[in-house]
């Protein structure tokens, strides 16, 4: 018997699961195919920062997209709790981005100026103010306080959106997609044992998207970037009250009292091995940036593979004008933050609604330079 859907989503990470759930809410028949277990890759591994203002270097559509998704999080969290009973630990306690040289301080002051102009909450604080806020941090030359950024428990978000998808759409785990074939009337998605048909397919398989991009007339330009993280448990009464960031390193306090320390950036690596050099970098960063936590206990370590596109921004939308194929890939360091807005954009496209101007910047065939 022929199995037909309105939409098939390939990949059950935070992006694919959120999209499947949100499209199913529009009464469409949706199938989500995941090659292993839902959330088994980058999404469950993430540190969970909602760093809409954290790593932004310039104003533009991407900054707007990040702010917008952060704003969606309280409602997203409530809806997930109501549907699944899973509390994602949304903690809007701000992020401190440290300056450790006068040059870094000058750069962060410039960042604060443009972010405030474009709707951000960044405020430059002196070293004395920072020392008063966080007793475990090193000497600084001041830093940015990003009051509206925060964090969630990424593993719980991923579990919640996976459960939301399972409650509203057909979800098949352990089902790797091997082939996607387009005909004028439908899309056929093949697994080892089955073939499924739909009006549209949405590619959301993270760092593994290169497998299908050529069949969608797109270059296989996605770069997997391995990241290693570890977790520590502070001793005694020493603690961190908000996320601290310096360079590529960050320290994210979680509700259970532990702190996630991240992360390495290792391009072109699909391996899941924690290495001596990777973990050493992270442990040295703790001693260097948070000397007050040098006696914290090591708890555990893990890895994840970030999906990076050459633009360093995601592709969200159809691969050509009348396409049966849409992509939601390349969320790199911000996929947890961007899941709510990514799904909103995809739902608008499926429903044939007009996109907001800054959303058009992420449609693959429109060069970003044309919409900035
Ligand atoms: C170390 C690290 C720290 C991070 N920290 C943060 C953070 O603090 N904040 C933040 O916002 N983001 C963070 N990120 C980024 C975030 O994790 C990613 O951007 C996000 O998880 C990407 O989600 P995804 O659903 O696209 O990919 P994934 O979670 O990788 O999901 C893709 C899914 O597709 C499946 N799949 C692959 N091929 C197939 C196939 N052929 N058929 C069927 N299924 C397939 C995979 O099994 C996988 O489950 C971090 C990432 C890493 C690695």
Short mmCIF file of C-alpha atoms and ligand atoms in Angstrom, two decimals:
data_model
loop_
_atom_site.label_atom_id
_atom_site.label_comp_id
_atom_site.label_asym_id
_atom_site.label_seq_id
_atom_site.Cartn_x
_atom_site.Cartn_y
_atom_site.Cartn_z
CA UNK A 1 0.00 0.00 0.00
CA UNK A 2 1.29 3.47 -0.88
CA UNK A 3 2.10 5.57 2.20
CA UNK A 4 1.58 9.30 1.52
CA UNK A 5 2.15 12.38 3.63
CA UNK A 6 1.83 16.11 3.19
CA UNK A 7 5.35 16.61 4.51
CA UNK A 8 8.28 14.33 5.33
CA UNK A 9 11.00 15.66 7.64
CA UNK A 10 14.43 13.99 7.47
CA UNK A 11 16.40 14.15 10.73
CA UNK A 12 15.09 14.15 14.31
CA UNK A 13 17.35 16.65 16.07
CA UNK A 14 16.01 19.79 17.72
CA UNK A 15 15.42 21.39 14.31
CA UNK A 16 13.64 18.49 12.58
CA UNK A 17 11.55 17.54 15.63
CA UNK A 18 10.41 21.13 16.23
CA UNK A 19 9.51 21.52 12.55
CA UNK A 20 7.59 18.21 12.47
CA UNK A 21 5.61 19.18 15.59
CA UNK A 22 4.82 22.69 14.37
CA UNK A 23 3.70 21.55 10.89
CA UNK A 24 1.57 18.77 12.42
CA UNK A 25 -0.17 21.48 14.48
CA UNK A 26 -1.48 22.90 11.18
CA UNK A 27 -3.44 19.63 10.65
CA UNK A 28 -1.08 18.39 7.94
CA UNK A 29 -0.02 14.75 7.83
CA UNK A 30 3.66 14.69 8.78
CA UNK A 31 6.28 11.92 8.90
CA UNK A 32 9.58 12.40 10.74
CA UNK A 33 12.35 9.92 9.85
CA UNK A 34 15.35 9.62 12.18
CA UNK A 35 18.21 7.25 11.41
CA UNK A 36 18.91 6.46 15.09
CA UNK A 37 17.23 7.85 18.20
CA UNK A 38 15.60 11.28 18.25
CA UNK A 39 18.11 13.89 19.42
CA UNK A 40 21.09 11.52 19.35
CA UNK A 41 23.49 14.00 17.72
CA UNK A 42 24.37 17.68 18.26
CA UNK A 43 21.10 18.71 19.86
CA UNK A 44 21.42 16.66 23.04
CA UNK A 45 25.12 17.52 23.30
CA UNK A 46 24.72 21.31 23.27
CA UNK A 47 25.51 23.53 26.23
CA UNK A 48 22.05 25.08 25.92
CA UNK A 49 22.99 28.76 25.86
CA UNK A 50 20.41 31.13 24.44
CA UNK A 51 23.18 33.46 23.35
CA UNK A 52 21.30 35.71 20.97
CA UNK A 53 23.72 38.55 21.65
CA UNK A 54 26.75 36.53 22.67
CA UNK A 55 28.69 35.83 19.50
CA UNK A 56 27.26 38.43 17.16
CA UNK A 57 29.79 40.60 15.40
CA UNK A 58 27.54 42.85 13.34
CA UNK A 59 23.93 43.96 12.97
CA UNK A 60 21.80 42.35 10.26
CA UNK A 61 19.22 39.63 9.62
CA UNK A 62 21.09 37.00 11.66
CA UNK A 63 21.18 39.18 14.78
CA UNK A 64 17.46 39.92 14.31
CA UNK A 65 16.72 36.21 13.86
CA UNK A 66 18.55 35.34 17.08
CA UNK A 67 16.76 38.05 19.12
CA UNK A 68 13.42 36.92 17.69
CA UNK A 69 13.98 33.28 18.61
CA UNK A 70 15.07 34.20 22.14
CA UNK A 71 11.80 36.13 22.54
CA UNK A 72 9.85 33.03 21.47
CA UNK A 73 11.40 30.84 24.18
CA UNK A 74 9.06 31.54 27.14
CA UNK A 75 5.97 30.57 25.09
CA UNK A 76 7.85 27.67 23.48
CA UNK A 77 8.78 26.40 26.94
CA UNK A 78 5.19 26.69 28.24
CA UNK A 79 3.73 24.96 25.19
CA UNK A 80 6.21 22.10 25.47
CA UNK A 81 5.45 21.68 29.17
CA UNK A 82 1.69 21.66 28.57
CA UNK A 83 1.98 19.07 25.79
CA UNK A 84 4.77 16.82 27.08
CA UNK A 85 5.14 17.50 30.82
CA UNK A 86 8.85 18.19 30.23
CA UNK A 87 10.29 21.32 31.88
CA UNK A 88 13.18 22.58 29.75
CA UNK A 89 14.78 24.66 32.56
CA UNK A 90 14.57 28.02 30.81
CA UNK A 91 16.84 30.28 32.87
CA UNK A 92 17.03 33.88 31.62
CA UNK A 93 19.85 34.87 33.98
CA UNK A 94 22.09 36.68 31.48
CA UNK A 95 25.56 36.04 30.10
CA UNK A 96 28.79 37.84 31.02
CA UNK A 97 31.24 38.18 28.12
CA UNK A 98 34.63 39.06 29.60
CA UNK A 99 37.36 41.39 28.32
CA UNK A 100 40.85 40.35 29.41
CA UNK A 101 42.86 43.02 27.57
CA UNK A 102 42.29 46.70 26.87
CA UNK A 103 41.82 45.82 23.18
CA UNK A 104 39.09 43.32 24.02
CA UNK A 105 37.43 45.91 26.28
CA UNK A 106 37.41 48.49 23.47
CA UNK A 107 35.96 45.93 21.05
CA UNK A 108 33.21 44.93 23.49
CA UNK A 109 32.31 48.59 24.08
CA UNK A 110 31.81 48.97 20.32
CA UNK A 111 29.71 45.80 20.32
CA UNK A 112 27.54 47.16 23.15
CA UNK A 113 26.95 50.36 21.18
CA UNK A 114 25.68 48.70 17.99
CA UNK A 115 23.74 45.99 19.84
CA UNK A 116 21.85 48.60 21.91
CA UNK A 117 20.99 50.45 18.69
CA UNK A 118 19.58 47.26 17.16
CA UNK A 119 17.43 45.99 20.01
CA UNK A 120 20.02 44.19 22.14
CA UNK A 121 20.41 44.40 25.91
CA UNK A 122 24.25 44.56 26.04
CA UNK A 123 25.72 46.77 28.74
CA UNK A 124 29.44 47.31 29.33
CA UNK A 125 30.42 46.74 32.98
CA UNK A 126 33.66 47.65 34.76
CA UNK A 127 36.00 45.04 36.23
CA UNK A 128 34.82 46.02 39.73
CA UNK A 129 31.19 45.46 38.79
CA UNK A 130 32.03 42.07 37.30
CA UNK A 131 34.04 41.00 40.36
CA UNK A 132 31.06 41.93 42.55
CA UNK A 133 28.68 39.86 40.39
CA UNK A 134 30.82 36.72 40.12
CA UNK A 135 33.40 35.95 42.79
CA UNK A 136 35.03 33.03 40.93
CA UNK A 137 36.17 34.92 37.82
CA UNK A 138 39.70 36.06 36.97
CA UNK A 139 40.89 39.67 36.79
CA UNK A 140 39.20 41.41 33.86
CA UNK A 141 39.20 44.68 31.95
CA UNK A 142 35.42 44.76 32.23
CA UNK A 143 32.96 42.98 29.99
CA UNK A 144 29.52 42.87 28.46
CA UNK A 145 26.49 41.91 30.48
CA UNK A 146 23.88 40.44 28.14
CA UNK A 147 20.94 40.62 30.52
CA UNK A 148 18.35 39.00 28.24
CA UNK A 149 20.43 36.01 27.17
CA UNK A 150 20.20 32.83 29.23
CA UNK A 151 20.17 29.08 28.93
CA UNK A 152 18.06 25.95 28.81
CA UNK A 153 18.80 22.28 29.35
CA UNK A 154 19.49 21.27 25.73
CA UNK A 155 18.94 17.56 26.35
CA UNK A 156 15.53 18.31 27.87
CA UNK A 157 14.57 20.67 25.02
CA UNK A 158 15.52 17.96 22.55
CA UNK A 159 13.58 15.32 24.45
CA UNK A 160 10.55 17.62 24.73
CA UNK A 161 10.40 18.51 21.03
CA UNK A 162 10.92 14.84 20.15
CA UNK A 163 7.98 13.90 22.37
CA UNK A 164 5.89 16.76 20.94
CA UNK A 165 6.62 15.45 17.43
CA UNK A 166 5.74 11.89 18.47
CA UNK A 167 2.40 13.07 19.92
CA UNK A 168 1.39 15.02 16.82
CA UNK A 169 3.12 13.41 13.80
CA UNK A 170 4.24 9.94 12.68
CA UNK A 171 7.79 9.42 13.93
CA UNK A 172 9.98 6.49 12.91
CA UNK A 173 13.32 6.05 14.66
CA UNK A 174 16.05 3.66 13.51
CA UNK A 175 15.19 4.55 9.93
CA UNK A 176 18.06 6.09 7.92
CA UNK A 177 16.98 7.81 4.72
CA UNK A 178 19.10 6.65 1.78
CA UNK A 179 17.57 8.44 -1.14
CA UNK A 180 15.24 11.34 -1.97
CA UNK A 181 13.76 11.28 -5.48
CA UNK A 182 11.78 14.12 -7.05
CA UNK A 183 9.09 13.76 -9.72
CA UNK A 184 6.74 16.49 -10.99
CA UNK A 185 3.91 15.26 -8.76
CA UNK A 186 5.57 14.04 -5.56
CA UNK A 187 8.71 13.36 -3.56
CA UNK A 188 9.74 9.80 -2.74
CA UNK A 189 11.86 9.22 0.35
CA UNK A 190 13.52 5.81 0.59
CA UNK A 191 14.81 3.94 3.60
CA UNK A 192 16.35 0.46 3.52
CA UNK A 193 12.96 -1.23 3.73
CA UNK A 194 10.29 1.34 2.86
CA UNK A 195 9.44 4.16 0.55
CA UNK A 196 7.29 7.09 1.56
CA UNK A 197 5.64 9.73 -0.61
CA UNK A 198 4.86 13.37 0.12
CA UNK A 199 4.17 16.74 -1.42
CA UNK A 200 7.23 18.20 0.26
CA UNK A 201 10.37 17.06 2.02
CA UNK A 202 12.27 19.06 4.62
CA UNK A 203 15.94 18.29 5.08
CA UNK A 204 16.94 18.78 8.73
CA UNK A 205 19.70 16.25 9.24
CA UNK A 206 22.27 18.60 10.74
CA UNK A 207 25.93 17.93 10.06
CA UNK A 208 25.02 15.06 7.72
CA UNK A 209 23.13 17.11 5.11
CA UNK A 210 25.82 16.80 2.42
CA UNK A 211 24.43 13.33 1.68
CA UNK A 212 21.35 14.89 0.04
CA UNK A 213 22.31 18.43 -1.03
CA UNK A 214 23.48 17.44 -4.55
CA UNK A 215 20.09 15.78 -5.25
CA UNK A 216 18.59 19.20 -4.39
CA UNK A 217 20.97 20.97 -6.80
CA UNK A 218 22.96 22.45 -3.94
CA UNK A 219 26.71 22.02 -3.41
CA UNK A 220 27.65 19.72 -0.52
CA UNK A 221 29.15 22.66 1.35
CA UNK A 222 28.21 21.75 4.90
CA UNK A 223 31.20 21.46 7.24
CA UNK A 224 30.92 19.27 10.34
CA UNK A 225 32.64 20.90 13.32
CA UNK A 226 33.27 18.67 16.30
CA UNK A 227 32.95 20.19 19.77
CA UNK A 228 34.05 18.67 23.08
CA UNK A 229 32.44 19.66 26.38
CA UNK A 230 32.80 18.63 29.99
CA UNK A 231 30.92 19.10 33.23
CA UNK A 232 32.25 20.07 36.65
CA UNK A 233 30.72 20.16 40.13
CA UNK A 234 31.90 23.10 42.24
CA UNK A 235 33.02 22.28 45.77
CA UNK A 236 31.56 23.82 48.94
CA UNK A 237 29.70 27.08 48.54
CA UNK A 238 31.61 28.28 45.46
CA UNK A 239 29.25 28.78 42.56
CA UNK A 240 28.55 30.61 39.35
CA UNK A 241 25.26 32.47 39.07
CA UNK A 242 25.25 33.08 35.31
CA UNK A 243 27.04 31.99 32.14
CA UNK A 244 30.58 33.35 31.70
CA UNK A 245 32.17 33.55 28.27
CA UNK A 246 35.64 34.38 27.00
CA UNK A 247 36.79 33.68 23.44
CA UNK A 248 35.58 30.24 22.38
CA UNK A 249 35.19 29.10 25.99
CA UNK A 250 32.05 29.29 28.07
CA UNK A 251 30.90 28.10 31.48
CA UNK A 252 27.19 27.49 31.87
CA UNK A 253 25.73 26.89 35.36
CA UNK A 254 22.85 24.42 35.36
CA UNK A 255 19.93 23.95 37.74
CA UNK A 256 21.49 20.85 39.33
CA UNK A 257 24.50 22.93 40.50
CA UNK A 258 26.92 21.59 37.87
CA UNK A 259 28.65 23.75 35.26
CA UNK A 260 29.03 22.83 31.58
CA UNK A 261 32.40 23.87 30.16
CA UNK A 262 32.74 24.24 26.39
CA UNK A 263 33.87 23.95 23.78
CA UNK A 264 36.52 22.96 21.28
CA UNK A 265 36.05 23.69 17.57
CA UNK A 266 37.48 20.92 15.39
CA UNK A 267 36.43 21.30 11.73
CA UNK A 268 35.90 18.34 9.39
CA UNK A 269 35.73 15.86 12.27
CA UNK A 270 32.77 13.51 12.61
CA UNK A 271 34.35 11.55 15.47
CA UNK A 272 32.80 11.34 18.94
CA UNK A 273 36.05 10.82 20.83
CA UNK A 274 37.00 13.02 23.77
CA UNK A 275 40.73 13.62 23.38
CA UNK A 276 43.47 14.47 25.87
CA UNK A 277 44.22 17.73 24.06
CA UNK A 278 40.55 18.71 23.80
CA UNK A 279 39.78 18.11 27.46
CA UNK A 280 43.07 19.75 28.52
CA UNK A 281 42.06 22.96 26.72
CA UNK A 282 38.77 23.01 28.58
CA UNK A 283 40.28 22.24 31.99
CA UNK A 284 42.98 24.90 31.50
CA UNK A 285 40.25 27.38 30.54
CA UNK A 286 38.49 26.70 33.86
CA UNK A 287 41.69 27.39 35.81
CA UNK A 288 42.47 30.47 33.74
CA UNK A 289 39.04 32.16 33.53
CA UNK A 290 37.46 30.84 36.74
CA UNK A 291 40.33 30.39 39.22
CA UNK A 292 37.77 30.22 42.04
CA UNK A 293 36.60 26.89 40.60
CA UNK A 294 39.97 25.14 40.39
CA UNK A 295 38.90 22.66 43.10
CA UNK A 296 35.68 21.72 41.32
CA UNK A 297 35.22 18.00 40.65
CA UNK A 298 35.32 16.67 37.09
CA UNK A 299 31.99 14.92 36.38
CA UNK A 300 31.89 13.79 32.74
CA UNK A 301 32.65 14.75 29.13
CA UNK A 302 31.04 14.31 25.73
CA UNK A 303 31.08 15.57 22.13
CA UNK A 304 28.75 16.86 19.44
CA UNK A 305 29.04 17.74 15.75
CA UNK A 306 27.92 21.25 14.77
CA UNK A 307 26.57 21.85 11.25
CA UNK A 308 28.42 24.81 9.67
CA UNK A 309 27.74 26.44 6.29
CA UNK A 310 30.32 28.71 4.62
CA UNK A 311 28.15 31.79 5.41
CA UNK A 312 28.20 30.76 9.12
CA UNK A 313 24.42 31.28 9.07
CA UNK A 314 21.65 28.73 8.49
CA UNK A 315 19.72 27.98 5.32
CA UNK A 316 15.98 27.96 6.05
CA UNK A 317 13.64 27.64 3.09
CA UNK A 318 13.06 26.17 -0.36
CA UNK A 319 16.01 25.21 -2.52
CA UNK A 320 14.44 26.81 -5.60
CA UNK A 321 11.36 28.86 -6.52
CA UNK A 322 8.74 26.09 -6.84
CA UNK A 323 10.57 23.55 -4.84
CA UNK A 324 9.24 20.39 -3.27
CA UNK A 325 12.37 20.48 -1.12
CA UNK A 326 13.04 22.79 1.80
CA UNK A 327 16.12 22.82 4.00
CA UNK A 328 16.66 23.80 7.64
CA UNK A 329 20.37 23.25 8.05
CA UNK A 330 23.60 24.93 9.14
CA UNK A 331 22.58 26.17 12.60
CA UNK A 332 26.19 25.75 13.74
CA UNK A 333 26.61 27.11 17.32
CA UNK A 334 23.00 28.30 17.73
CA UNK A 335 20.58 25.52 16.83
CA UNK A 336 19.00 25.30 20.28
CA UNK A 337 18.42 29.05 20.31
CA UNK A 338 17.10 29.09 16.74
CA UNK A 339 14.76 26.06 16.78
CA UNK A 340 11.56 28.04 17.57
CA UNK A 341 12.03 30.67 14.86
CA UNK A 342 13.28 28.13 12.31
CA UNK A 343 10.07 26.13 12.69
CA UNK A 344 7.98 29.32 12.43
CA UNK A 345 9.64 30.22 9.13
CA UNK A 346 9.16 26.72 7.71
CA UNK A 347 5.48 26.68 8.76
CA UNK A 348 4.94 30.07 7.06
CA UNK A 349 6.48 28.70 3.87
CA UNK A 350 4.40 25.51 3.97
CA UNK A 351 1.26 27.60 4.49
CA UNK A 352 2.20 29.92 1.62
CA UNK A 353 2.41 33.00 3.85
CA UNK A 354 4.68 35.95 3.13
CA UNK A 355 7.98 35.91 5.01
CA UNK A 356 9.26 38.80 7.11
CA UNK A 357 12.00 40.70 5.26
CA UNK A 358 14.84 39.50 7.47
CA UNK A 359 13.71 35.86 7.17
CA UNK A 360 14.33 35.98 3.42
CA UNK A 361 18.05 36.30 4.10
CA UNK A 362 18.14 32.60 5.00
CA UNK A 363 16.48 31.22 1.86
CA UNK A 364 19.25 29.32 0.08
CA UNK A 365 18.88 30.82 -3.39
CA UNK A 366 18.85 34.47 -2.31
CA UNK A 367 22.37 35.78 -1.69
CA UNK A 368 22.46 37.35 1.77
CA UNK A 369 24.05 40.50 0.28
CA UNK A 370 20.79 41.28 -1.56
CA UNK A 371 18.67 41.57 1.55
CA UNK A 372 20.96 43.16 4.11
C1 LIG B 1 29.67 21.26 21.64
C2 LIG B 1 28.42 21.95 21.18
C3 LIG B 1 27.86 22.96 21.96
C4 LIG B 1 26.73 23.65 21.51
N1 LIG B 1 26.17 24.60 22.31
C5 LIG B 1 25.07 25.27 21.87
C6 LIG B 1 24.45 26.24 22.69
O1 LIG B 1 24.90 26.50 23.81
N2 LIG B 1 23.36 26.90 22.21
C7 LIG B 1 22.84 26.64 20.97
O2 LIG B 1 21.86 27.28 20.59
N3 LIG B 1 23.40 25.69 20.18
C8 LIG B 1 24.50 25.02 20.60
N4 LIG B 1 25.08 24.09 19.80
C9 LIG B 1 24.60 23.93 18.43
C10 LIG B 1 23.41 23.02 18.35
O3 LIG B 1 23.63 21.86 19.10
C11 LIG B 1 23.16 22.66 16.88
O4 LIG B 1 23.14 23.82 16.08
C12 LIG B 1 21.82 21.94 16.74
O5 LIG B 1 21.75 20.86 17.63
C13 LIG B 1 21.62 21.45 15.33
O6 LIG B 1 20.41 20.74 15.33
P1 LIG B 1 20.00 19.83 14.11
O7 LIG B 1 18.67 19.26 14.43
O8 LIG B 1 20.18 20.59 12.85
O9 LIG B 1 21.13 18.70 14.07
P2 LIG B 1 21.31 17.33 14.93
O10 LIG B 1 20.96 17.52 16.35
O11 LIG B 1 22.66 16.86 14.61
O12 LIG B 1 20.20 16.41 14.30
C14 LIG B 1 20.30 15.85 13.02
C15 LIG B 1 19.62 14.49 13.07
O13 LIG B 1 19.54 13.96 11.76
C16 LIG B 1 19.73 12.56 11.85
N5 LIG B 1 20.13 12.07 10.53
C17 LIG B 1 21.31 12.27 9.89
N6 LIG B 1 21.29 11.67 8.69
C18 LIG B 1 20.08 11.06 8.57
C19 LIG B 1 19.47 10.27 7.55
N7 LIG B 1 20.11 9.97 6.41
N8 LIG B 1 18.21 9.81 7.76
C20 LIG B 1 17.55 10.10 8.91
N9 LIG B 1 18.09 10.84 9.91
C21 LIG B 1 19.33 11.32 9.73
C22 LIG B 1 20.82 12.42 12.91
O14 LIG B 1 20.85 11.12 13.46
C23 LIG B 1 20.40 13.48 13.91
O15 LIG B 1 19.57 12.97 14.94
C24 LIG B 1 26.17 23.33 20.25
C25 LIG B 1 26.69 22.29 19.51
C26 LIG B 1 27.80 21.59 19.97
C27 LIG B 1 28.33 20.44 19.17
#
